Structure formats: C-alpha cells, structure tokens
Amino acid sequence: MIRTRGLTKRYGALTAVDGLDLDVREGDVYGFLGANGSGKTTTVRMLLGLVLATSGEIELVGRPMPASRASALPHVGALVEGPGAYGHLSGRANLATFDRAASATSRRVRSRRIAETLDQVGLDPSDRRPVRTYSLGMRQRLGLASALLRRPALLVLDEPTNGLDPQGIREIRELLLALNAQGTTIFLSSHLLAEIEQMCTRVGVLDRGRMVLQDDVASLVAPTGRVAVHTPTPEWAAEVLGARVEDVSGPRLVVVSDDAAGVNAELVGAGLRVDEIGPLRVSLEDVVLRASTEHAGARA
Ligand code: ATP
C-alpha cells in the first residue's frame, strides 16, 4: 500500500528524511514512530504529494507519487497535522463542503454518509455549533471524519490522537481497529510508543530522519526462549534447575526454557514456593531503545 525507496528530503543543510525504505502492506496497522522533529510529518507530506522529495521513490496504493496523484489519492484518506476547517461552519457543513468538491453521488446519499461518519468518530451530526468553538480533540475527530468520508482503502494519519484525552484516545483506537478489521490499511505516525504497541501490527522507527527499525510487532516481541520465575528462595531454585539458570537477581531467576509449566512443576515438585512464572518477552520499548542506541553508536 505504501512503498518508498531511498526517500530523502533536505531543507538546506538539514536532512529531515534520509534514505527511507518504507513497506506498508495491505491489512497492516503500521505505526510510524519517532520523537518530535524526527521527520514523521515531512514523510507523511511527501507520501501524499504535499511536499516534494529531494530524491527517492514513492508508491502509494500501487501508483507512483506524485506523478499519479490524481488516481492514487481517491483511495487514500489523510489526516495531516491539525486538519484545516472553516471555523464559521458546523462540523457537518464542513464535511459537506469537502464532499461536494470531491464526489458525484446524490445529495441524500452524501448527507447520510456524512451523518454516519460524524457518528463514527464520536461527533454529534445534529451539532450546529461552528467549528471555531471546537476543542482540539473535536477538531481532530472532524479531521478523521473527513479522512474516512470516502471509505478509503488506506488511511494515512499523522498523530491522530493528538489533543485527545485518554477516553478519546481509546475511542479512536477502537474505531481504527474496527476499520482495519473491515479491511482498511492504516498508517499512523506517533511519538507515543504505548499507542503503537497497543494497536499496530507493524512498526517503523524513525530517528533523526533515518529508519532504525522496521518489522512486525509480533516478531519483535516474540518469546525469548526464557522463563522468568519469582520465588522467595532463589538460591534453592537455582540448585534445582542447575545449568539452565541464566541469571538470578533478587527473587527473580531467568531460566533457559520455553516450557513455563514444566519449570513450575519441577520447582513445586521439589517443595519450593513459586510466586510468579511465565515466558519472558522483551517489550517493544526495549527493542526500540536498543535499535536507537545501536544506531546512535553506529553514527558516532
Ligand atoms: P513533530 O512530531 O514535532 O511534528 P516530526 O517527526 O513530524 O516532528 P518533521 O516536522 O517532519 O518532524 O520535521 C523534521 C525536521 O525537519 C525538523 O528538524 C524540522 O525542523 C525540519 N523541517 C520541517 N519542515 C521544514 C521546512 N519547511 N523548512 C525547514 N525545515 C523544516
């Protein structure tokens, strides 16, 4: 759905995006993670043809960008940095303006679709207040509604939960997951690792314009072939398990094994008390931090 090769953007001496190879496949919920200023917005803008790349190639829904912008963009719903809206019109009127410019279906169908979409993002279709009175969260929802209006195959969302409270973030997350379950591919940027971890199937990590990691979340946080055990008598447990024990720190042992139930049976069988036991997983946070540190090391 999105493929870039060597995508680069320079602003004078600053390389904002540096040789990016993005691969977003159909059905992905792809999280594009990076600190503020790492180049996410610039990348999103290039994908959508809003900013010209200095060099590199972009394919969006199978079409080269920006050359095939006119045939690609109708399949793409986008939300980029604070949606533009007419402050004096209501949310509904804003969507109608936007839709009229882009669609040939009948007025009744459009009106119903607008009401449905507003409802979908948690805005009241009968709300007549002008958008200038909206909170940032409401504006963000309206921006998302306009991205969804034409039921696109691909959603490209730059920081979609920006300005939302925890409840709002959860609602948007659930909405995006529901859309994905119905077949929409989602590409979203965020500086929040927890957000990416909770909803994405694939992640790309940007660090000062360079991609330091791109992989499926499931394989990044796959079990490590280790079992973590918590027990009040770690020395005794170490004796029972022998050479399989890789590390002991305080009440916690790391055991080389992919059979937590078996290790548990062994310890309990030997008369030990086990407080907690389970397969050891690395967190996405660990993986991302390690990739960024290694990258920084390679640069130095
Ligand atoms: P944020 O989350 O803060 O939006 P980001 O990851 O989206 O950050 P970008 O906005 O893409 O980052 O910015 C990447 C770098 O490029 C920054 O150093 C920024 O100052 C610089 N930059 C972005 N747009 C321009 C521009 N039009 N002219 C000059 N420099 C720019």
PDB file of C-alpha atoms and ligand atoms in Angstrom, residues 11 14-17 34-43 81 158-159 191 206, ligand 1:
ATOM      1  CA  TYR A  11      15.940  21.626   3.837  1.00  0.00           C
ATOM      2  CA  LEU A  14      19.321  19.815   7.218  1.00  0.00           C
ATOM      3  CA  THR A  15      18.417  16.305   6.068  1.00  0.00           C
ATOM      4  CA  ALA A  16      14.928  15.921   7.559  1.00  0.00           C
ATOM      5  CA  VAL A  17      14.328  12.470   5.989  1.00  0.00           C
ATOM      6  CA  GLY A  34       9.699   8.802  16.166  1.00  0.00           C
ATOM      7  CA  ALA A  35      10.497  11.630  18.554  1.00  0.00           C
ATOM      8  CA  ASN A  36       9.320  15.143  17.755  1.00  0.00           C
ATOM      9  CA  GLY A  37      11.377  16.503  14.887  1.00  0.00           C
ATOM     10  CA  SER A  38      12.499  13.073  13.643  1.00  0.00           C
ATOM     11  CA  GLY A  39      10.842  13.633  10.250  1.00  0.00           C
ATOM     12  CA  LYS A  40       7.444  11.920  10.519  1.00  0.00           C
ATOM     13  CA  THR A  41       5.351  14.818   9.286  1.00  0.00           C
ATOM     14  CA  THR A  42       7.742  15.526   6.430  1.00  0.00           C
ATOM     15  CA  THR A  43       7.493  11.860   5.389  1.00  0.00           C
ATOM     16  CA  GLU A  81      -1.167  17.980  11.355  1.00  0.00           C
ATOM     17  CA  ASP A 158      -0.280  11.994  11.282  1.00  0.00           C
ATOM     18  CA  GLU A 159      -0.572  11.876  15.094  1.00  0.00           C
ATOM     19  CA  HIS A 191       5.643   9.773  19.187  1.00  0.00           C
ATOM     20  CA  LEU A 206      12.483   6.943  12.711  1.00  0.00           C
TER      21      LEU A 206
HETATM   22  P1  ATP B   1       6.706  16.563  15.081  1.00  0.00           P
HETATM   23  O1  ATP B   1       6.198  15.342  15.759  1.00  0.00           O
HETATM   24  O2  ATP B   1       7.236  17.612  16.015  1.00  0.00           O
HETATM   25  O3  ATP B   1       5.803  17.115  14.018  1.00  0.00           O
HETATM   26  P2  ATP B   1       8.187  15.225  13.045  1.00  0.00           P
HETATM   27  O4  ATP B   1       8.824  13.940  13.380  1.00  0.00           O
HETATM   28  O5  ATP B   1       6.917  15.210  12.324  1.00  0.00           O
HETATM   29  O6  ATP B   1       8.047  16.085  14.341  1.00  0.00           O
HETATM   30  P3  ATP B   1       9.097  16.993  10.988  1.00  0.00           P
HETATM   31  O7  ATP B   1       8.031  18.010  11.258  1.00  0.00           O
HETATM   32  O8  ATP B   1       8.956  16.161   9.784  1.00  0.00           O
HETATM   33  O9  ATP B   1       9.289  16.060  12.236  1.00  0.00           O
HETATM   34  O10 ATP B   1      10.475  17.748  10.958  1.00  0.00           O
HETATM   35  C1  ATP B   1      11.732  17.105  10.709  1.00  0.00           C
HETATM   36  C2  ATP B   1      12.830  18.146  10.675  1.00  0.00           C
HETATM   37  O11 ATP B   1      12.700  18.961   9.513  1.00  0.00           O
HETATM   38  C3  ATP B   1      12.807  19.112  11.842  1.00  0.00           C
HETATM   39  O12 ATP B   1      14.140  19.408  12.220  1.00  0.00           O
HETATM   40  C4  ATP B   1      12.133  20.338  11.276  1.00  0.00           C
HETATM   41  O13 ATP B   1      12.580  21.499  11.953  1.00  0.00           O
HETATM   42  C5  ATP B   1      12.591  20.323   9.844  1.00  0.00           C
HETATM   43  N1  ATP B   1      11.622  20.951   8.917  1.00  0.00           N
HETATM   44  C6  ATP B   1      10.358  20.532   8.705  1.00  0.00           C
HETATM   45  N2  ATP B   1       9.739  21.291   7.787  1.00  0.00           N
HETATM   46  C7  ATP B   1      10.658  22.240   7.416  1.00  0.00           C
HETATM   47  C8  ATP B   1      10.636  23.343   6.477  1.00  0.00           C
HETATM   48  N3  ATP B   1       9.548  23.615   5.753  1.00  0.00           N
HETATM   49  N4  ATP B   1      11.753  24.075   6.369  1.00  0.00           N
HETATM   50  C9  ATP B   1      12.858  23.794   7.097  1.00  0.00           C
HETATM   51  N5  ATP B   1      12.948  22.782   7.969  1.00  0.00           N
HETATM   52  C10 ATP B   1      11.863  22.009   8.139  1.00  0.00           C
END
